[in-house]
Amino acid sequence: MSKFELKLPQMGESVAEATLTSWLKEVGDTIEMDEAVFEIATDKVDSEVPSEVEGVLVEKRFNVDDVIKVGEVVAVIETESGDEPVSEPDATVEPEEEDVPEAVSAEIEEQVSRAKETAAAVTPPVQSGAERFYSPLVKNIAREESISQEELDAIAGTGLEGRVTKNDILAYVESRKNGGRRKVEAREETPKTEPAPQKSPTRAPEVAHKVTTAQASGADEVIPMTRMGKLIAQHMTESVATSAHVQSFIEVDVTDVVKWRNRVKDSFEQREGEKLTFTPIFMEAVAKALKKYPMVNISVDGDTVIKKKNINIGMAAALPDGNLIVPVIKNADQLNLVGMAKVVNDLANRARNNALKPDEIKDGTYTVTNVGTFGSVFGTPIINQPQVGILALGAIRKMPSVIETEEGDFIGIRSKMFLSHSYDHRVVNGALGGMFIKAVAEYLENWDMDREI
């Protein structure tokens, strides 16, 4: 008999942890290979984690609502045979007796004593209160850096409704390391009178943002945000605080694309058993533009830029509960239009049924969102970190347009749409952002009406 450690898998480039939402198996239950053992949730996806082996569940190392880091052991499964041993935290190996010098022995005893004192003085874990919510990430940082509840409550948050963001708590940690525990403004407290500080020539004073709190009257309905809703809200506000968002817009004549699709969609569905929507056509255009302008297919890591080798396009999809999820089309530039249509339909269907796997929502390098589905003409989408760009597809509308011919100009009815490109101005300048969206537009406007599929 051997034991297998079931660990939390990697779920995305920017996902370092997940919340355990439920156990699907109890200790003593028999588990089949690929059978789901527990459910987890992140700001990107809710997912079941399956077992990689057959056996019996013998240990659960986390409880529901615990925050688990990627790679941590969540459960232990006893198998009939196997080569992967489990790390037994309680197992002890009796060492052979040997003579230890008294000086060394005294030093070891002193180290043990200091360790016990440190363990006794561990800062109790911080908790969210009625007036302030702390994300799992902020709580983990506070625990690792031994930040007390009082200290955390005193940090002036710059997030939504005054919440403490990752950047807020990391700045506080850095200031503690550089010069002791900094003085932070206690929220809604009367400030003490102190001598006026000397003006610094190199750094502007920090100003806490005062956030107006909404008040509910007796007739209002108070609806708590869902766990995923809160995580998405945090992810969006952190993206706005991280990236210098700027937008470029372009109007595209897609008349030839509309005519071509209308002509081939029925035969395509009969032959392939799949519907041919506009989405795979747009995804193909974006993949070609990313191939032409690879410096849009990047991410930022501190003071460095990571140029991605693969073109993995995220496809934002609305869920029935109103939330959003972004499955990823891996190596999109290597798919033909038939393959792109099959992948798009498969990911969209499983996204609506909450059946995506963690591997299918990670490693995206660029994102496309179709705001035209809801009738919007254009939008200004927020970048999906750590990417540097996102494209919004507006609704296709029939519009009067000037048509230039050799015989002169005349007015005609054309099918047109807007493309809205949000990009990170820290690393993508206006010229590159504009050339990229123009390349997408030119590909669509020069569509081959005789193309075979």
Short mmCIF file of C-alpha atoms in Angstrom, two decimals:
data_model
loop_
_atom_site.label_atom_id
_atom_site.label_comp_id
_atom_site.label_asym_id
_atom_site.label_seq_id
_atom_site.Cartn_x
_atom_site.Cartn_y
_atom_site.Cartn_z
CA MET A 1 0.00 0.00 0.00
CA SER A 2 1.23 3.49 -0.77
CA LYS A 3 -0.12 6.99 -0.37
CA PHE A 4 -0.64 9.68 -3.01
CA GLU A 5 -0.66 13.44 -2.34
CA LEU A 6 -3.42 15.27 -4.21
CA LYS A 7 -2.19 18.85 -4.66
CA LEU A 8 -3.91 22.05 -5.78
CA PRO A 9 -3.09 22.35 -9.50
CA GLN A 10 -1.88 25.47 -11.30
CA MET A 11 -4.98 27.36 -12.50
CA GLY A 12 -3.62 30.40 -14.31
CA GLU A 13 -0.62 32.65 -14.66
CA SER A 14 -1.96 35.23 -12.21
CA VAL A 15 -3.66 32.73 -9.86
CA ALA A 16 -1.61 31.78 -6.82
CA GLU A 17 -4.34 30.47 -4.53
CA ALA A 18 -7.92 29.23 -4.40
CA THR A 19 -10.71 28.86 -1.88
CA LEU A 20 -11.93 25.38 -0.99
CA THR A 21 -15.72 25.54 -1.45
CA SER A 22 -16.75 21.93 -0.77
CA TRP A 23 -15.56 18.39 -0.23
CA LEU A 24 -17.14 15.85 -2.61
CA LYS A 25 -15.59 12.88 -0.77
CA GLU A 26 -15.21 12.01 2.89
CA VAL A 27 -12.42 10.13 4.67
CA GLY A 28 -12.89 6.41 4.00
CA ASP A 29 -14.65 6.90 0.65
CA THR A 30 -13.41 4.97 -2.38
CA ILE A 31 -12.21 7.20 -5.22
CA GLU A 32 -11.93 6.28 -8.89
CA MET A 33 -9.31 7.74 -11.21
CA ASP A 34 -10.42 11.17 -12.59
CA GLU A 35 -13.27 11.30 -10.06
CA ALA A 36 -13.76 14.75 -8.47
CA VAL A 37 -12.60 14.95 -4.85
CA PHE A 38 -13.23 18.60 -3.93
CA GLU A 39 -14.33 21.92 -5.45
CA ILE A 40 -12.33 25.13 -5.50
CA ALA A 41 -13.01 28.70 -6.57
CA THR A 42 -10.85 31.58 -7.80
CA ASP A 43 -11.66 34.99 -9.29
CA LYS A 44 -11.55 33.28 -12.70
CA VAL A 45 -13.32 29.95 -12.38
CA ASP A 46 -15.14 27.49 -10.13
CA SER A 47 -13.79 24.00 -10.73
CA GLU A 48 -13.69 20.44 -9.49
CA VAL A 49 -10.30 18.87 -8.80
CA PRO A 50 -10.16 15.19 -9.84
CA SER A 51 -8.01 12.40 -8.43
CA GLU A 52 -5.07 11.18 -10.49
CA VAL A 53 -5.21 7.72 -8.90
CA GLU A 54 -7.64 5.08 -7.62
CA GLY A 55 -7.79 4.48 -3.89
CA VAL A 56 -9.33 5.47 -0.56
CA LEU A 57 -9.36 8.97 0.91
CA VAL A 58 -7.46 8.79 4.20
CA GLU A 59 -6.76 12.44 5.04
CA LYS A 60 -8.21 15.91 4.39
CA ARG A 61 -5.73 18.67 5.18
CA PHE A 62 -8.00 21.70 4.67
CA ASN A 63 -11.51 22.70 5.66
CA VAL A 64 -14.22 24.40 3.59
CA ASP A 65 -13.52 28.14 3.04
CA ASP A 66 -9.78 27.66 3.65
CA VAL A 67 -7.48 29.47 1.21
CA ILE A 68 -5.01 27.06 -0.41
CA LYS A 69 -1.87 27.96 -2.33
CA VAL A 70 -1.06 26.33 -5.64
CA GLY A 71 1.03 23.20 -5.07
CA GLU A 72 -0.10 22.60 -1.49
CA VAL A 73 -1.28 19.09 -0.56
CA VAL A 74 -5.05 19.12 -0.06
CA ALA A 75 -5.80 15.41 0.39
CA VAL A 76 -4.03 12.09 0.83
CA ILE A 77 -5.25 8.99 -1.01
CA GLU A 78 -4.18 5.45 -0.12
CA THR A 79 -3.60 3.31 -3.20
CA GLU A 80 -2.97 -0.39 -3.77
CA SER A 81 0.37 0.33 -5.42
CA GLY A 82 2.34 3.29 -6.62
CA ASP A 83 5.61 5.06 -6.60
CA GLU A 84 4.62 8.41 -5.16
CA PRO A 85 5.03 8.43 -1.39
CA VAL A 86 3.31 10.93 0.84
CA SER A 87 5.10 13.31 3.15
CA GLU A 88 3.97 12.18 6.59
CA PRO A 89 4.11 15.18 8.88
CA ASP A 90 3.96 13.01 12.02
CA ALA A 91 6.40 10.34 10.90
CA THR A 92 9.62 10.26 12.89
CA VAL A 93 12.88 8.48 12.27
CA GLU A 94 14.92 7.48 15.27
CA PRO A 95 18.53 8.59 14.74
CA GLU A 96 21.46 6.59 15.85
CA GLU A 97 22.86 7.69 19.16
CA GLU A 98 26.10 9.55 18.92
CA ASP A 99 28.13 11.73 21.23
CA VAL A 100 27.29 15.43 20.91
CA PRO A 101 29.67 18.04 22.38
CA GLU A 102 28.20 19.97 25.31
CA ALA A 103 28.69 23.35 23.54
CA VAL A 104 26.72 22.18 20.52
CA SER A 105 24.02 20.71 22.74
CA ALA A 106 23.66 23.98 24.65
CA GLU A 107 23.41 25.95 21.41
CA ILE A 108 20.68 23.64 20.09
CA GLU A 109 18.71 23.97 23.33
CA GLU A 110 18.97 27.76 23.10
CA GLN A 111 17.70 27.71 19.49
CA VAL A 112 14.77 25.48 20.50
CA SER A 113 13.93 27.85 23.34
CA ARG A 114 13.96 30.85 21.01
CA ALA A 115 11.78 28.99 18.51
CA LYS A 116 9.23 28.20 21.23
CA GLU A 117 9.13 31.86 22.28
CA THR A 118 8.58 32.89 18.65
CA ALA A 119 5.84 30.32 18.19
CA ALA A 120 4.11 31.55 21.33
CA ALA A 121 4.15 35.11 20.03
CA VAL A 122 2.65 34.36 16.62
CA THR A 123 0.28 37.10 15.53
CA PRO A 124 -3.32 35.86 15.51
CA PRO A 125 -4.88 35.72 12.02
CA VAL A 126 -6.71 38.83 10.82
CA GLN A 127 -10.41 38.72 10.04
CA SER A 128 -12.80 40.74 7.91
CA GLY A 129 -15.21 42.84 9.95
CA ALA A 130 -18.63 44.29 9.38
CA GLU A 131 -17.11 47.56 8.16
CA ARG A 132 -14.17 46.26 6.16
CA PHE A 133 -13.55 43.26 3.89
CA TYR A 134 -10.07 41.76 3.44
CA SER A 135 -9.33 39.52 0.46
CA PRO A 136 -7.68 36.09 0.98
CA LEU A 137 -4.49 37.44 -0.63
CA VAL A 138 -4.28 40.38 1.80
CA LYS A 139 -4.93 38.03 4.75
CA ASN A 140 -2.15 35.69 3.62
CA ILE A 141 0.34 38.55 3.30
CA ALA A 142 -0.66 39.84 6.74
CA ARG A 143 -0.15 36.37 8.24
CA GLU A 144 3.23 35.85 6.57
CA GLU A 145 4.48 39.31 7.61
CA SER A 146 3.03 39.06 11.17
CA ILE A 147 0.80 42.10 10.68
CA SER A 148 -1.74 42.41 13.49
CA GLN A 149 -5.45 43.10 13.12
CA GLU A 150 -4.91 46.58 14.59
CA GLU A 151 -2.20 47.42 12.07
CA LEU A 152 -4.24 46.15 9.12
CA ASP A 153 -7.32 48.10 10.22
CA ALA A 154 -5.21 51.26 10.34
CA ILE A 155 -3.87 51.00 6.76
CA ALA A 156 -5.59 53.49 4.45
CA GLY A 157 -6.97 51.39 1.58
CA THR A 158 -7.07 52.66 -2.00
CA GLY A 159 -9.40 49.95 -3.31
CA LEU A 160 -13.14 49.83 -3.75
CA GLU A 161 -14.92 51.30 -0.70
CA GLY A 162 -11.57 51.87 1.00
CA ARG A 163 -10.46 48.23 0.82
CA VAL A 164 -6.81 47.39 1.39
CA THR A 165 -5.33 46.13 -1.88
CA LYS A 166 -2.26 43.98 -2.47
CA ASN A 167 -0.25 47.12 -3.34
CA ASP A 168 -1.37 48.87 -0.11
CA ILE A 169 -0.23 46.07 2.20
CA LEU A 170 3.02 45.47 0.27
CA ALA A 171 3.85 49.19 0.54
CA TYR A 172 3.22 48.99 4.28
CA VAL A 173 5.48 45.92 4.59
CA GLU A 174 8.23 47.68 2.65
CA SER A 175 8.02 50.77 4.84
CA ARG A 176 8.29 48.60 7.97
CA LYS A 177 11.43 46.94 6.66
CA ASN A 178 13.05 50.26 5.70
CA GLY A 179 12.29 52.24 8.79
CA GLY A 180 10.26 50.43 11.38
CA ARG A 181 6.49 50.40 11.57
CA ARG A 182 5.23 53.46 9.72
CA LYS A 183 2.49 55.60 11.10
CA VAL A 184 -0.73 55.00 9.22
CA GLU A 185 -3.92 56.98 9.30
CA ALA A 186 -6.64 55.30 11.33
CA ARG A 187 -9.87 55.44 9.41
CA GLU A 188 -12.49 57.91 10.70
CA GLU A 189 -10.55 58.78 13.83
CA THR A 190 -9.68 62.22 15.16
CA PRO A 191 -6.00 62.84 14.26
CA LYS A 192 -3.57 63.66 17.04
CA THR A 193 -1.77 67.00 17.00
CA GLU A 194 1.84 66.45 15.88
CA PRO A 195 4.65 68.73 14.80
CA ALA A 196 4.50 69.59 11.11
CA PRO A 197 6.77 67.21 9.17
CA GLN A 198 9.57 68.55 7.02
CA LYS A 199 8.76 68.68 3.32
CA SER A 200 10.51 66.08 1.22
CA PRO A 201 11.86 67.38 -2.12
CA THR A 202 11.60 63.97 -3.76
CA ARG A 203 8.30 62.46 -2.60
CA ALA A 204 4.79 63.84 -2.48
CA PRO A 205 2.79 63.25 0.71
CA GLU A 206 0.39 60.32 0.70
CA VAL A 207 -3.29 61.20 0.72
CA ALA A 208 -5.88 58.65 1.75
CA HIS A 209 -8.82 58.48 -0.64
CA LYS A 210 -12.09 59.07 1.14
CA VAL A 211 -14.73 56.71 -0.23
CA THR A 212 -18.39 57.57 0.16
CA THR A 213 -20.29 54.67 1.71
CA ALA A 214 -23.71 53.90 0.26
CA GLN A 215 -26.58 53.89 2.72
CA ALA A 216 -29.66 51.68 2.30
CA SER A 217 -33.08 52.95 3.24
CA GLY A 218 -35.84 50.79 4.66
CA ALA A 219 -37.35 50.09 1.22
CA ASP A 220 -34.05 49.11 -0.42
CA GLU A 221 -33.03 45.50 -0.93
CA VAL A 222 -29.50 44.70 0.26
CA ILE A 223 -27.98 41.93 -1.87
CA PRO A 224 -24.63 40.49 -0.71
CA MET A 225 -22.06 40.10 -3.46
CA THR A 226 -21.23 36.54 -4.40
CA ARG A 227 -17.79 35.21 -3.62
CA MET A 228 -16.85 35.27 -7.32
CA GLY A 229 -18.34 38.74 -7.69
CA LYS A 230 -16.12 40.07 -4.90
CA LEU A 231 -13.04 38.45 -6.42
CA ILE A 232 -13.83 39.88 -9.88
CA ALA A 233 -14.36 43.34 -8.36
CA GLN A 234 -10.97 43.15 -6.67
CA HIS A 235 -9.31 41.89 -9.86
CA MET A 236 -10.78 44.76 -11.91
CA THR A 237 -9.86 47.52 -9.46
CA GLU A 238 -6.33 46.18 -9.16
CA SER A 239 -6.04 46.14 -12.97
CA VAL A 240 -7.08 49.79 -13.21
CA ALA A 241 -4.56 50.65 -10.48
CA THR A 242 -1.80 48.66 -12.23
CA SER A 243 -2.12 49.51 -15.93
CA ALA A 244 -2.29 52.93 -17.58
CA HIS A 245 -5.43 52.23 -19.62
CA VAL A 246 -5.82 54.01 -22.96
CA GLN A 247 -8.17 53.22 -25.85
CA SER A 248 -8.16 53.33 -29.65
CA PHE A 249 -11.33 52.95 -31.73
CA ILE A 250 -11.80 52.11 -35.40
CA GLU A 251 -14.88 51.57 -37.57
CA VAL A 252 -14.76 48.49 -39.79
CA ASP A 253 -16.77 47.65 -42.91
CA VAL A 254 -17.57 43.93 -42.54
CA THR A 255 -20.08 43.70 -45.40
CA ASP A 256 -18.06 41.05 -47.25
CA VAL A 257 -17.62 39.00 -44.05
CA VAL A 258 -21.39 39.07 -43.40
CA LYS A 259 -22.23 38.07 -47.00
CA TRP A 260 -19.65 35.27 -47.06
CA ARG A 261 -20.81 33.81 -43.71
CA ASN A 262 -24.47 33.92 -44.75
CA ARG A 263 -23.57 31.98 -47.90
CA VAL A 264 -21.51 29.20 -46.24
CA LYS A 265 -22.97 28.81 -42.74
CA ASP A 266 -25.66 26.23 -43.64
CA SER A 267 -23.31 23.94 -45.58
CA PHE A 268 -20.70 24.32 -42.84
CA GLU A 269 -23.17 23.20 -40.15
CA GLN A 270 -24.32 20.23 -42.21
CA ARG A 271 -20.75 19.10 -42.85
CA GLU A 272 -19.12 19.82 -39.49
CA GLY A 273 -22.08 19.65 -37.10
CA GLU A 274 -21.04 23.06 -35.75
CA LYS A 275 -22.53 26.53 -36.13
CA LEU A 276 -20.32 29.13 -37.84
CA THR A 277 -20.64 32.35 -35.83
CA PHE A 278 -18.72 35.60 -36.33
CA THR A 279 -16.55 34.94 -33.26
CA PRO A 280 -14.04 32.50 -34.85
CA ILE A 281 -13.63 34.90 -37.80
CA PHE A 282 -12.75 37.75 -35.43
CA MET A 283 -10.44 35.49 -33.40
CA GLU A 284 -8.57 34.55 -36.58
CA ALA A 285 -8.13 38.25 -37.43
CA VAL A 286 -6.81 39.02 -33.92
CA ALA A 287 -4.37 36.07 -34.06
CA LYS A 288 -2.96 37.33 -37.38
CA ALA A 289 -2.58 40.86 -35.98
CA LEU A 290 -0.77 39.55 -32.88
CA LYS A 291 1.55 37.62 -35.19
CA LYS A 292 2.29 40.84 -37.07
CA TYR A 293 2.72 42.95 -33.91
CA PRO A 294 4.21 40.61 -31.25
CA MET A 295 4.90 43.45 -28.83
CA VAL A 296 1.19 43.51 -28.04
CA ASN A 297 1.45 39.83 -27.06
CA ILE A 298 3.47 40.60 -23.91
CA SER A 299 3.18 40.99 -20.15
CA VAL A 300 4.98 43.21 -17.64
CA ASP A 301 7.03 41.87 -14.73
CA GLY A 302 8.36 44.76 -12.66
CA ASP A 303 10.87 46.61 -14.85
CA THR A 304 10.99 43.90 -17.52
CA VAL A 305 8.76 42.92 -20.43
CA ILE A 306 8.02 39.24 -21.16
CA LYS A 307 7.45 38.62 -24.87
CA LYS A 308 5.17 35.60 -25.16
CA LYS A 309 6.09 32.85 -27.60
CA ASN A 310 2.57 31.42 -27.87
CA ILE A 311 -0.53 33.33 -28.98
CA ASN A 312 -3.24 32.30 -26.50
CA ILE A 313 -6.39 34.37 -26.90
CA GLY A 314 -8.83 34.66 -24.01
CA MET A 315 -12.51 34.73 -24.98
CA ALA A 316 -14.67 36.51 -22.41
CA ALA A 317 -17.95 34.66 -21.89
CA ALA A 318 -20.95 35.71 -19.80
CA LEU A 319 -22.30 33.20 -17.29
CA PRO A 320 -25.99 32.66 -16.47
CA ASP A 321 -25.51 34.25 -13.02
CA GLY A 322 -24.18 37.48 -14.57
CA ASN A 323 -20.52 36.83 -13.81
CA LEU A 324 -17.80 36.56 -16.41
CA ILE A 325 -15.26 33.87 -17.28
CA VAL A 326 -12.42 33.87 -19.80
CA PRO A 327 -11.59 30.50 -21.39
CA VAL A 328 -8.40 30.52 -23.46
CA ILE A 329 -7.87 29.42 -27.07
CA LYS A 330 -4.34 27.98 -26.96
CA ASN A 331 -2.03 28.57 -29.96
CA ALA A 332 -4.80 30.39 -31.81
CA ASP A 333 -2.49 31.34 -34.69
CA GLN A 334 -2.03 27.65 -35.56
CA LEU A 335 -5.76 26.92 -36.04
CA ASN A 336 -7.58 27.12 -39.36
CA LEU A 337 -11.09 28.54 -39.40
CA VAL A 338 -12.75 25.12 -38.99
CA GLY A 339 -10.60 24.33 -35.96
CA MET A 340 -11.17 27.82 -34.53
CA ALA A 341 -14.95 27.43 -34.86
CA LYS A 342 -14.92 24.06 -33.07
CA VAL A 343 -12.76 25.36 -30.20
CA VAL A 344 -14.83 28.55 -29.78
CA ASN A 345 -18.13 26.62 -29.68
CA ASP A 346 -16.77 23.99 -27.28
CA LEU A 347 -15.33 26.51 -24.80
CA ALA A 348 -18.45 28.72 -24.94
CA ASN A 349 -20.81 25.80 -24.29
CA ARG A 350 -18.80 24.40 -21.39
CA ALA A 351 -18.34 27.87 -19.91
CA ARG A 352 -22.13 28.31 -19.75
CA ASN A 353 -22.45 24.88 -18.11
CA ASN A 354 -19.65 25.56 -15.59
CA ALA A 355 -17.69 22.61 -17.00
CA LEU A 356 -14.36 24.26 -17.81
CA LYS A 357 -11.14 22.76 -16.47
CA PRO A 358 -8.56 24.91 -14.64
CA ASP A 359 -6.08 24.42 -17.50
CA GLU A 360 -8.56 25.99 -19.93
CA ILE A 361 -8.66 29.41 -18.25
CA LYS A 362 -4.92 29.97 -17.77
CA ASP A 363 -1.94 31.19 -19.81
CA GLY A 364 -3.89 33.74 -21.88
CA THR A 365 -1.74 36.37 -23.61
CA TYR A 366 -4.49 38.62 -25.04
CA THR A 367 -8.26 38.86 -24.55
CA VAL A 368 -11.28 39.53 -26.80
CA THR A 369 -14.72 40.43 -25.46
CA ASN A 370 -17.88 40.68 -27.57
CA VAL A 371 -19.87 43.62 -26.19
CA GLY A 372 -21.99 43.57 -29.37
CA THR A 373 -23.81 40.52 -28.03
CA PHE A 374 -25.79 42.89 -25.81
CA GLY A 375 -26.27 45.53 -28.51
CA SER A 376 -23.40 47.80 -27.44
CA VAL A 377 -21.77 49.72 -30.29
CA PHE A 378 -18.39 49.93 -28.55
CA GLY A 379 -16.90 49.78 -25.06
CA THR A 380 -13.78 50.44 -22.99
CA PRO A 381 -12.93 47.05 -21.46
CA ILE A 382 -10.55 46.61 -18.52
CA ILE A 383 -7.32 44.71 -19.21
CA ASN A 384 -7.12 41.15 -17.88
CA GLN A 385 -3.87 41.15 -15.87
CA PRO A 386 -1.04 40.37 -16.48
CA GLN A 387 -1.83 40.97 -20.16
CA VAL A 388 -1.43 44.40 -21.77
CA GLY A 389 -4.38 44.51 -24.18
CA ILE A 390 -8.03 43.61 -24.70
CA LEU A 391 -10.26 44.09 -27.76
CA ALA A 392 -14.00 44.78 -27.59
CA LEU A 393 -16.16 43.79 -30.58
CA GLY A 394 -19.15 46.08 -31.13
CA ALA A 395 -22.51 45.18 -32.64
CA ILE A 396 -22.70 44.80 -36.44
CA ARG A 397 -25.17 47.35 -37.84
CA LYS A 398 -26.39 48.31 -41.30
CA MET A 399 -25.27 51.90 -41.90
CA PRO A 400 -25.43 54.40 -44.78
CA SER A 401 -21.91 54.82 -46.11
CA VAL A 402 -20.01 56.61 -48.87
CA ILE A 403 -18.78 54.08 -51.45
CA GLU A 404 -15.91 55.14 -53.69
CA THR A 405 -15.85 53.79 -57.26
CA GLU A 406 -14.13 54.67 -60.52
CA GLU A 407 -17.38 56.24 -61.72
CA GLY A 408 -17.61 58.41 -58.61
CA ASP A 409 -18.90 58.30 -55.03
CA PHE A 410 -22.38 57.20 -53.99
CA ILE A 411 -24.30 56.32 -50.82
CA GLY A 412 -24.92 52.65 -50.06
CA ILE A 413 -25.99 50.43 -47.15
CA ARG A 414 -23.03 48.63 -45.55
CA SER A 415 -22.60 46.35 -42.53
CA LYS A 416 -20.29 48.10 -40.07
CA MET A 417 -18.98 47.67 -36.54
CA PHE A 418 -16.57 49.34 -34.10
CA LEU A 419 -13.46 47.75 -32.64
CA SER A 420 -12.35 49.14 -29.25
CA HIS A 421 -8.78 48.42 -28.18
CA SER A 422 -7.78 49.00 -24.52
CA TYR A 423 -4.04 48.70 -23.93
CA ASP A 424 -1.44 49.37 -21.26
CA HIS A 425 0.23 52.69 -22.07
CA ARG A 426 3.19 51.82 -19.84
CA VAL A 427 4.53 49.49 -22.54
CA VAL A 428 2.25 49.92 -25.60
CA ASN A 429 2.38 53.40 -27.12
CA GLY A 430 -0.37 54.97 -29.20
CA ALA A 431 1.29 54.15 -32.51
CA LEU A 432 1.59 50.43 -31.76
CA GLY A 433 -1.90 50.26 -30.27
CA GLY A 434 -3.34 52.01 -33.32
CA MET A 435 -1.43 49.90 -35.86
CA PHE A 436 -2.57 46.70 -34.16
CA ILE A 437 -6.28 47.54 -34.31
CA LYS A 438 -5.88 48.80 -37.89
CA ALA A 439 -4.35 45.44 -38.86
CA VAL A 440 -7.41 43.64 -37.47
CA ALA A 441 -9.71 45.99 -39.40
CA GLU A 442 -7.80 45.59 -42.68
CA TYR A 443 -7.93 41.81 -42.44
CA LEU A 444 -11.72 41.89 -42.02
CA GLU A 445 -12.30 44.51 -44.74
CA ASN A 446 -10.16 42.60 -47.27
CA TRP A 447 -12.05 39.34 -46.74
CA ASP A 448 -11.80 36.82 -49.59
CA MET A 449 -15.35 36.26 -50.83
CA ASP A 450 -14.20 33.11 -52.70
CA ARG A 451 -12.62 31.51 -49.62
CA GLU A 452 -13.29 27.81 -49.19
CA ILE A 453 -13.87 26.38 -45.74
#
